[in-house]
mmCIF file of C-alpha atoms in Angstrom:
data_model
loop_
_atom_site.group_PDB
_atom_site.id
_atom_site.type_symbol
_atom_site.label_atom_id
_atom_site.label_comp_id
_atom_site.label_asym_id
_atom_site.label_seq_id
_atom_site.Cartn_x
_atom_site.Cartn_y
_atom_site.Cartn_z
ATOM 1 C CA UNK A 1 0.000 0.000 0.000
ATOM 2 C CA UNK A 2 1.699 3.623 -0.901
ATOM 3 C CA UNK A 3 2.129 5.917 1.755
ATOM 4 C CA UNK A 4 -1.052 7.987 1.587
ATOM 5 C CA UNK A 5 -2.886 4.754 2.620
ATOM 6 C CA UNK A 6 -1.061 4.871 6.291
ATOM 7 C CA UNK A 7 -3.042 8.100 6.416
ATOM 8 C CA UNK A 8 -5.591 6.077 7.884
ATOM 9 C CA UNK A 9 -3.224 4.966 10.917
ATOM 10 C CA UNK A 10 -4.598 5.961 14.448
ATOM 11 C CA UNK A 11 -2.969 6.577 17.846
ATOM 12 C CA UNK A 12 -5.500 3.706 19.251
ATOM 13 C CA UNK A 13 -4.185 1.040 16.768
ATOM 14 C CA UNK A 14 -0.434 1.908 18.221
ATOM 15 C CA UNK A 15 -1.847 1.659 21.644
ATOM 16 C CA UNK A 16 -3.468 -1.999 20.490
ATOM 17 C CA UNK A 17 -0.254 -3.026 19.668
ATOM 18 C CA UNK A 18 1.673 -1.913 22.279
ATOM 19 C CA UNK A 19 -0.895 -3.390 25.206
ATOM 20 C CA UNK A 20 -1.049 -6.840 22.979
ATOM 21 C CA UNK A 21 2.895 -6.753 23.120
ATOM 22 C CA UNK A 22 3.615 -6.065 27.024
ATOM 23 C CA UNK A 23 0.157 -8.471 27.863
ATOM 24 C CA UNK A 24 0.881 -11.070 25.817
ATOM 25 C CA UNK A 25 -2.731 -11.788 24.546
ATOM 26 C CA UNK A 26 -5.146 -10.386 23.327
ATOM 27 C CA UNK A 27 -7.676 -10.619 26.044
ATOM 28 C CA UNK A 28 -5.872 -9.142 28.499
ATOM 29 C CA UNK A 29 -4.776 -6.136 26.124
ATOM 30 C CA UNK A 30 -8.334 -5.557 25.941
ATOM 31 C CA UNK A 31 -9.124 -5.549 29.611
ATOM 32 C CA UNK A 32 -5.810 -3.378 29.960
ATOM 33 C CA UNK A 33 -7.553 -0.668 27.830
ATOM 34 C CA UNK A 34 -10.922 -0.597 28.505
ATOM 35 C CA UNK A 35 -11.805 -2.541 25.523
ATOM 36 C CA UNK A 36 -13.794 -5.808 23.992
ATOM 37 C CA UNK A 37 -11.632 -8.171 22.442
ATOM 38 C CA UNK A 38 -12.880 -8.324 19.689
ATOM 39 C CA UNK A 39 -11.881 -4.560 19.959
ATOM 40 C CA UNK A 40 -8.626 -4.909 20.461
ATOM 41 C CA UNK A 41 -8.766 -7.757 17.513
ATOM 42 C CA UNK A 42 -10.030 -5.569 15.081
ATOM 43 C CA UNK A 43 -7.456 -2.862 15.666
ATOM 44 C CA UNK A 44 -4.708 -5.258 14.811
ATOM 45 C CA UNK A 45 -6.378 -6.156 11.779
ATOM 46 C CA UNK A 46 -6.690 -2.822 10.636
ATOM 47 C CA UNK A 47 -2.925 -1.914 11.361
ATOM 48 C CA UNK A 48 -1.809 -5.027 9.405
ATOM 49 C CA UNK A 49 -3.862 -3.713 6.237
ATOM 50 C CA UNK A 50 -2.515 -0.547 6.678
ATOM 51 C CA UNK A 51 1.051 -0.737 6.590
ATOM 52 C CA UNK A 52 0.796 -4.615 4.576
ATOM 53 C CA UNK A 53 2.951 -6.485 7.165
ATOM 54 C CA UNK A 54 1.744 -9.203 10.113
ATOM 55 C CA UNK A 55 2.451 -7.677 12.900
ATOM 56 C CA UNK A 56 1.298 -10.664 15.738
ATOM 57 C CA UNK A 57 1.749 -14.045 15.901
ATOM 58 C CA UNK A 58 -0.903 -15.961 17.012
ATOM 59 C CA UNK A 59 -0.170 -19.175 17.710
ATOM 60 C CA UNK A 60 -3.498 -20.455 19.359
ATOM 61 C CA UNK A 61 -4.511 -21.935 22.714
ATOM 62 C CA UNK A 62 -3.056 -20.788 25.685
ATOM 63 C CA UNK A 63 0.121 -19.614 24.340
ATOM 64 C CA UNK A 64 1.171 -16.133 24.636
ATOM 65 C CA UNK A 65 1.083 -13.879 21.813
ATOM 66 C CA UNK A 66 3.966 -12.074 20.458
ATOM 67 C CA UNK A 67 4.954 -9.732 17.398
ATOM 68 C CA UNK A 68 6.716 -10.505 14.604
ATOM 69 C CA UNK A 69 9.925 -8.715 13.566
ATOM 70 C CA UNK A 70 7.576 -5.985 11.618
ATOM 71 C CA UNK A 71 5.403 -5.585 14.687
ATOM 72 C CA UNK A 72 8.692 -5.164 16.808
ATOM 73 C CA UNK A 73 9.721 -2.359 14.460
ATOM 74 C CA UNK A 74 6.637 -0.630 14.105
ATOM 75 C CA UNK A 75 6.181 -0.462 18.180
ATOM 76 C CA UNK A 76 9.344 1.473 18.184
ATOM 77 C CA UNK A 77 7.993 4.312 15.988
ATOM 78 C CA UNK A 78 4.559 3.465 17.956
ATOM 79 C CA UNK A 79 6.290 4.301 21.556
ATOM 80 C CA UNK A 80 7.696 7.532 19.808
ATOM 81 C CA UNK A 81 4.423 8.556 18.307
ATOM 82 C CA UNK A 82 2.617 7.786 21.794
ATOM 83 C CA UNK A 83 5.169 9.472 23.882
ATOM 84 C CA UNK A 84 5.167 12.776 21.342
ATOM 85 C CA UNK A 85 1.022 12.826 21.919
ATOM 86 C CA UNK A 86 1.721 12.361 25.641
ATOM 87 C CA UNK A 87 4.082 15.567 25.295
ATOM 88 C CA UNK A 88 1.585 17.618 23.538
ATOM 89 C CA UNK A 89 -1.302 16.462 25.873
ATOM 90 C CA UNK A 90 1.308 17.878 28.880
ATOM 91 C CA UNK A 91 2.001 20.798 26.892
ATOM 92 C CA UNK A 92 -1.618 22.246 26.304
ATOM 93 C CA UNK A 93 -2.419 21.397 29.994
ATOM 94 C CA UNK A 94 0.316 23.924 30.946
ATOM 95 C CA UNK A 95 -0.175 26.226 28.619
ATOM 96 C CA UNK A 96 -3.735 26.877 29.745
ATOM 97 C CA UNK A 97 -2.524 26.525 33.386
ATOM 98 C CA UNK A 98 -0.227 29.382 31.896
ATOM 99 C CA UNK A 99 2.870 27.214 32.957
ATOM 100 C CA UNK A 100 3.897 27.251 29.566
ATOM 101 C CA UNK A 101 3.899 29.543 26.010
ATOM 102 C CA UNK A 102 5.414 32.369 24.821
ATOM 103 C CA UNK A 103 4.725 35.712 26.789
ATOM 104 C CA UNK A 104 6.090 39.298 24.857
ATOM 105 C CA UNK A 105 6.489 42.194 27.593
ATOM 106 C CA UNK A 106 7.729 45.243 27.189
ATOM 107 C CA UNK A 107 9.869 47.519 29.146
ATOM 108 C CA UNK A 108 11.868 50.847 29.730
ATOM 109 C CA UNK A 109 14.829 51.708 31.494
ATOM 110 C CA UNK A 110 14.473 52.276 34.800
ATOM 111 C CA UNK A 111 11.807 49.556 35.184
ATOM 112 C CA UNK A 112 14.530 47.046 33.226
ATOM 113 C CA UNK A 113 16.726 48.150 36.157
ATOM 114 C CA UNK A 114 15.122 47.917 39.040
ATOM 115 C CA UNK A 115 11.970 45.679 38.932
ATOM 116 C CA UNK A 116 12.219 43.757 35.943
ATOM 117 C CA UNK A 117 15.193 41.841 37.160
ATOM 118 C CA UNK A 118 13.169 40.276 40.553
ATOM 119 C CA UNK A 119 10.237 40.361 38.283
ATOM 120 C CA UNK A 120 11.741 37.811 36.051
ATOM 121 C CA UNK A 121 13.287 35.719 38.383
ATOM 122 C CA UNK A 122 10.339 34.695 40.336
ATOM 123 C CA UNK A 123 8.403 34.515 36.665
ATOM 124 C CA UNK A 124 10.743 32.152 35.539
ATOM 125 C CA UNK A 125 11.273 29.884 38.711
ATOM 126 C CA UNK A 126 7.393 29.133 39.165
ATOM 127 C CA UNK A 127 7.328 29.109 35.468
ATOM 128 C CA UNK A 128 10.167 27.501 33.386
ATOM 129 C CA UNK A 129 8.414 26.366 30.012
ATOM 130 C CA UNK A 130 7.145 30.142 29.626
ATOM 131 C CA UNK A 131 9.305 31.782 26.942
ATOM 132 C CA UNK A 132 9.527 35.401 28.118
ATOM 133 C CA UNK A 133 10.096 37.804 25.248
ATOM 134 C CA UNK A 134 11.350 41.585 26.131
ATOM 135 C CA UNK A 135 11.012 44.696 24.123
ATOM 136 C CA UNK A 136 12.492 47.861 25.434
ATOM 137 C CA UNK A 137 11.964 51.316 23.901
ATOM 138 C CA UNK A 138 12.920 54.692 26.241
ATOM 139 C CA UNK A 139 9.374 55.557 25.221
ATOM 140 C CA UNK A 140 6.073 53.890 26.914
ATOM 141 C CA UNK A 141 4.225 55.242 24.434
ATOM 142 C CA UNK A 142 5.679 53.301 22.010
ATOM 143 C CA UNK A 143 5.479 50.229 24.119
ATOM 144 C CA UNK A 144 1.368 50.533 24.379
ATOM 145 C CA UNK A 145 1.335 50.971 20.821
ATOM 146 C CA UNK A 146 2.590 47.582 20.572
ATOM 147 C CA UNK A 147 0.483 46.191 22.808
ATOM 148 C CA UNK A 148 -2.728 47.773 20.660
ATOM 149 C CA UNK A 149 -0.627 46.342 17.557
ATOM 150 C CA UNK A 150 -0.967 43.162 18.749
ATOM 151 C CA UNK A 151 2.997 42.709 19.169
ATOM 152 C CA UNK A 152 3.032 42.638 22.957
ATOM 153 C CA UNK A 153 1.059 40.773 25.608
ATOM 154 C CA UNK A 154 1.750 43.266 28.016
ATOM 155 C CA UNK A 155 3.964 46.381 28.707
ATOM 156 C CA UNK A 156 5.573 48.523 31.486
ATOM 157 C CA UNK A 157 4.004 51.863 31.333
ATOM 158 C CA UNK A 158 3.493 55.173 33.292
ATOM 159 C CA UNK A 159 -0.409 56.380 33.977
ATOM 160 C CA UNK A 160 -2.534 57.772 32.448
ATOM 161 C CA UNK A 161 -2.315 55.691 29.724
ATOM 162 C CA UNK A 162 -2.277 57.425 26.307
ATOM 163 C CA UNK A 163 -6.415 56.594 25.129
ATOM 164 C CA UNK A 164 -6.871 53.161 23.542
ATOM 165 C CA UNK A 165 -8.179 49.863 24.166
ATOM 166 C CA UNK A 166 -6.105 49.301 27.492
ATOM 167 C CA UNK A 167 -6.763 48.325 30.611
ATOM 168 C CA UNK A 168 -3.854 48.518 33.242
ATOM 169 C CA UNK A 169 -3.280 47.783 36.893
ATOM 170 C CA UNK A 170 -1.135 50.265 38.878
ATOM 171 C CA UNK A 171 1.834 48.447 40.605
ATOM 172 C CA UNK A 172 3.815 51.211 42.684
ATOM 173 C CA UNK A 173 4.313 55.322 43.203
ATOM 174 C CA UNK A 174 7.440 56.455 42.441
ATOM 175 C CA UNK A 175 8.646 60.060 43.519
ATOM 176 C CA UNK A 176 10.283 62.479 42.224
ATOM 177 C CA UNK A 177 13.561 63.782 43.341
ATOM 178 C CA UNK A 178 16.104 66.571 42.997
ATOM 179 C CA UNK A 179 19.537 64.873 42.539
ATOM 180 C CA UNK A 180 21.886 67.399 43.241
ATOM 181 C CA UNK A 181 26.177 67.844 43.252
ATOM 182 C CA UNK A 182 27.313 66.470 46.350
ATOM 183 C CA UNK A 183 29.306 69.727 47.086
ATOM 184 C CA UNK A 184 26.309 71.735 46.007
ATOM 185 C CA UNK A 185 24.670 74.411 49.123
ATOM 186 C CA UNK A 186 21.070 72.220 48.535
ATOM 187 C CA UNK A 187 22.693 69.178 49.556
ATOM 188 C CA UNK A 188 23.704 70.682 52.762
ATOM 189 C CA UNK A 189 20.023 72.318 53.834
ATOM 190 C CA UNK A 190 18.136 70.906 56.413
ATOM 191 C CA UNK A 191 14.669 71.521 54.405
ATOM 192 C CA UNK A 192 13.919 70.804 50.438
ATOM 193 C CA UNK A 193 14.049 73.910 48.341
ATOM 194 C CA UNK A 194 10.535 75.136 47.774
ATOM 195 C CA UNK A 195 8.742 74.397 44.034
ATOM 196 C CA UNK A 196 10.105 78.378 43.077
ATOM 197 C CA UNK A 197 13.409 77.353 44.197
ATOM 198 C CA UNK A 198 13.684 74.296 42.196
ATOM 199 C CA UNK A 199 11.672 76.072 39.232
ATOM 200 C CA UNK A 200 14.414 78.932 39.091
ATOM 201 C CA UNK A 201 17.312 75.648 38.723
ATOM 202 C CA UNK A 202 18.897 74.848 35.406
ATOM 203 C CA UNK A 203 17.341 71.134 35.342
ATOM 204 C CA UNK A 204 18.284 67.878 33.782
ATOM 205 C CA UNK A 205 15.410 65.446 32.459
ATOM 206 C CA UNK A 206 14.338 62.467 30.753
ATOM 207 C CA UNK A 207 13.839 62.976 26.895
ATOM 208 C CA UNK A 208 10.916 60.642 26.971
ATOM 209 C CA UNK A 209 9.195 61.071 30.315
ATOM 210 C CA UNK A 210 5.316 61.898 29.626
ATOM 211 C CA UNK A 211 5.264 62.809 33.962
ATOM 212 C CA UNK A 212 6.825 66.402 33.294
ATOM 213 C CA UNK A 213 3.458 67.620 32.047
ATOM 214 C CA UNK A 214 1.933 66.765 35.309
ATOM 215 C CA UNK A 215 4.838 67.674 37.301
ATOM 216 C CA UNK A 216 5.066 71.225 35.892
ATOM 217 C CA UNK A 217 1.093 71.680 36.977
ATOM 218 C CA UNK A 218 2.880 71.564 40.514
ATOM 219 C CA UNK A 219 5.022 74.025 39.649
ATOM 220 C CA UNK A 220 2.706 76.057 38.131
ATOM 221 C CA UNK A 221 5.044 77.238 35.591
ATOM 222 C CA UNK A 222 7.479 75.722 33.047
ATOM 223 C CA UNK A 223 10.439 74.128 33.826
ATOM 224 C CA UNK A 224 13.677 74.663 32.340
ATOM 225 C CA UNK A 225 15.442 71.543 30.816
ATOM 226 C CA UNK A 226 18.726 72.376 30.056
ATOM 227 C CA UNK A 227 19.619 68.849 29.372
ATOM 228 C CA UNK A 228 17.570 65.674 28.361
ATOM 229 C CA UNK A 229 18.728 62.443 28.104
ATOM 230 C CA UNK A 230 17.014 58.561 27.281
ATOM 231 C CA UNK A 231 19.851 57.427 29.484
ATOM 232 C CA UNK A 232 19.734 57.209 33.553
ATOM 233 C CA UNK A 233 23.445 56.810 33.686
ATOM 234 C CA UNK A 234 23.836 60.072 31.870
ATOM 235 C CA UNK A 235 21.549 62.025 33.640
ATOM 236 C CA UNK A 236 23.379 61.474 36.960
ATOM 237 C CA UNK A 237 26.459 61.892 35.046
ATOM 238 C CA UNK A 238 25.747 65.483 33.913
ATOM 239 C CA UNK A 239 24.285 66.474 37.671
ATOM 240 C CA UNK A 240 28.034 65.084 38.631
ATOM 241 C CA UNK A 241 29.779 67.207 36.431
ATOM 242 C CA UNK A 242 27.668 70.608 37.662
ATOM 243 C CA UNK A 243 25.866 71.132 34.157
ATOM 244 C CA UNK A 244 22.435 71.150 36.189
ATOM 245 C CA UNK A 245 19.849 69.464 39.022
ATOM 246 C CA UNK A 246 18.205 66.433 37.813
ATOM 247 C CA UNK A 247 14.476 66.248 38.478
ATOM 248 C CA UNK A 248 13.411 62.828 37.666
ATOM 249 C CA UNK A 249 11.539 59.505 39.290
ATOM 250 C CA UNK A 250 13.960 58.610 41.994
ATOM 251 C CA UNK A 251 13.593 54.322 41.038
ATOM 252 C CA UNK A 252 16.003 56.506 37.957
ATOM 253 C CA UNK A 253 18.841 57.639 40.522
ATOM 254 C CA UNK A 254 21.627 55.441 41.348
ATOM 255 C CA UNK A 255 21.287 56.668 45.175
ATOM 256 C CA UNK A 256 24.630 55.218 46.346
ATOM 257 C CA UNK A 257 26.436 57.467 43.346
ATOM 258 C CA UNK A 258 28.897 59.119 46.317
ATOM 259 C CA UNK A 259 29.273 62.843 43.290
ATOM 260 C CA UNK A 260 25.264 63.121 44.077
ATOM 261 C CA UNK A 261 22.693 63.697 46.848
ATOM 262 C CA UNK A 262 19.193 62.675 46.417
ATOM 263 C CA UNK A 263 16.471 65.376 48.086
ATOM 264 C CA UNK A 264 12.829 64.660 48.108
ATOM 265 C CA UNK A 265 10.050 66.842 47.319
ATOM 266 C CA UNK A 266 6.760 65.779 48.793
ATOM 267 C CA UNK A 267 4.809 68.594 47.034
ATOM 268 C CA UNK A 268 5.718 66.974 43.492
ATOM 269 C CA UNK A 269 3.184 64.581 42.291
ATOM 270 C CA UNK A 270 4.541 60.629 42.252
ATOM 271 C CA UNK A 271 5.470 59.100 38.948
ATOM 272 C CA UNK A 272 2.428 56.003 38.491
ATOM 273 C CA UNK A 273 4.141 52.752 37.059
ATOM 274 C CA UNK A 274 1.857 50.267 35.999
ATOM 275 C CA UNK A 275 1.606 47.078 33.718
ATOM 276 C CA UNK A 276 -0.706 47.809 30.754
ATOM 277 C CA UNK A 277 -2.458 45.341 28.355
ATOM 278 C CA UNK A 278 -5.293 45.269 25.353
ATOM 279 C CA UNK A 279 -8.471 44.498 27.064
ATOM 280 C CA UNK A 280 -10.358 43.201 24.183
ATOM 281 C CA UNK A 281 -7.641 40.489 23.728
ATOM 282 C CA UNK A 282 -7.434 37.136 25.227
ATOM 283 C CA UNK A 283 -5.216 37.537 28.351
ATOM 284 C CA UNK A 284 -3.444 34.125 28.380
ATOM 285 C CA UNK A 285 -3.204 32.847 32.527
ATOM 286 C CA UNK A 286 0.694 33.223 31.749
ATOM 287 C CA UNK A 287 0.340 36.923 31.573
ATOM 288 C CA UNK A 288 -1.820 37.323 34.292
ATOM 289 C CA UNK A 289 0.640 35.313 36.108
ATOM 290 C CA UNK A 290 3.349 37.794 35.467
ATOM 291 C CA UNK A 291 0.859 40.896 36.379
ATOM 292 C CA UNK A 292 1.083 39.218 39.930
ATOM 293 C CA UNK A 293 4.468 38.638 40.086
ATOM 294 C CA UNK A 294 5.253 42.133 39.607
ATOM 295 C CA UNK A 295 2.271 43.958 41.595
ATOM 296 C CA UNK A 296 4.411 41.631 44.247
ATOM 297 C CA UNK A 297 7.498 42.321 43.887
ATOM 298 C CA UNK A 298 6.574 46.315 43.445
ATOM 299 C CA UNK A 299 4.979 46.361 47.103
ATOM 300 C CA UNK A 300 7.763 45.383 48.548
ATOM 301 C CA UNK A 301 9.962 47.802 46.394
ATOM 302 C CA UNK A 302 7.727 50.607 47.268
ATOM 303 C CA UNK A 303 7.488 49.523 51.002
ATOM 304 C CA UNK A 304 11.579 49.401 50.859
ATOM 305 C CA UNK A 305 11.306 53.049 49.475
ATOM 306 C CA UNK A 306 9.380 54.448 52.402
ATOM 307 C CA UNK A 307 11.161 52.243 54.856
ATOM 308 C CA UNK A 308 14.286 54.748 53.869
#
């Protein structure tokens, strides 16, 4: 028979043959599986037709059956075949017990620092077989267009969220702070410097932080960026060097960086990080997973933060 008649093979013949070969007859093959023996009989019939080889001796009376150097062959590719749909069986169990499956997240730069790292290490210990996928931009705008796109499950992302299909959850406050030269006379002051002080400062920003909007509604007045940067290293850098005072998210500021001091400003309104997603798309239990494993590892972050 050519090869588009072994179309007609099925996973229960291979199991037939394979509960015939460890029992040893055909009756107890059938009781093995659940089946009649005639059953069982017929199955081995039809796999002989199919491929055109016996596959069983049957000998007759009460001695054990056995296969035939075909049906020893063909078991081989059966145990394969049976042990591949066992696989797959496994693998769609934990995919929708979201223990398995790819999962596309995107992230920014001071959330790739600071919370994706724990993030991804509980992820990945409770979930191994997940394939994690990370985009970063310096821009969470660009990261929720993804997400709307289609090209990402989830994304990092600052509130309020740009309009859209989105739904978000809101995983920690982050503050802003004035980093400042070490040597510099705000270091040294017992109090913050008012909003007009820090308005009247030759600041350093982030190129691609949507927050300074809000943050100048504090101020009541725009700010003066003399410097903006996608980089967190270079931002610090520059306050260093004297070009200007940082005012950024503090989760930004490298607060053991001996050049700089750190100096909070209550009156300035928190940055909002939160993990962002398309709600009219299927939210596989992988990614909602991952939501909790960073809501988690945020509150303790954020509890760290006020601990100091």
């Amino acid at each position: 028979m050519g090869s588009d008649g072994w179309l007609g093979v099925e996973l229960r013949h291979f199991l037939a043959l394979e509960a015939v070969a460890r029992e040893g007859s055909f009756g107890k093959a059938a009781a093995a599986l659940g089946y009649t023996q005639s059953a069982v009989s017929q199955q081995i019939a039809t796999l002989e037709r199919i491929v055109g080889h016996r596959l069983v001796d049957r000998p007759g009376g009460p001695k054990p059956v056995s296969l035939t150097d075909a049906g020893r062959l063909l078991l081989t590719h059966a145990d394969a075949i049976a042990a591949r749909v066992s696989a797959a069986q496994a693998d769609l169990v934990a995919l929708s017990e979201g223990r398995a499956g790819p999962l596309r997240v995107g992230v920014y730069q001071s959330v790739g620092q600071r919370i994706l790292p724990e993030v991804m290490r509980r992820f990945l210990d409770a979930y191994p077989q997940v394939r994690v996928t990370l985009t970063e931009s310096a821009s969470d705008e660009e990261l929720i267009s993804l997400v709307e796109r289609g090209e990402l499950d989830l994304t990092f992302a600052d509130l309020p969220l740009p309009e859209g299909p989105f739904d978000a959850i809101e995983l920690m406050r982050d503050p802003f702070v004035l980093v400042v030269p070490a040597d510099s006379p705000l270091a040294a002051r017992e109090t913050p410097p008012t909003l007009r002080e820090v308005a009247e400062l030759d600041l350093i920003g982030h190129k691609h932080c949507r927050q300074i909007k809000q943050v100048e509604t504090a101020f009541r007045r725009p700010l003066d960026f003399v410097f903006l940067s996608d980089h967190n290293q270079t931002v610090q850098a520059m306050v260093a060097t004297g070009v200007g005072h940082a005012l950024v998210p503090r989760l930004t500021v490298v607060a053991e960086d001996e050049r700089t001091r750190l100096i909070e400003l209550p009156r300035v309104p928190p940055r909002l990080i939160s993990i962002a997603w398309h709600r009219d798309r299927y939210r596989p239990p992988a990614a909602k997973a991952f939501v909790e494993t960073a809501e988690a590892v945020c509150a303790e972050l954020e509890a760290e933060q006020v601990a100091a």
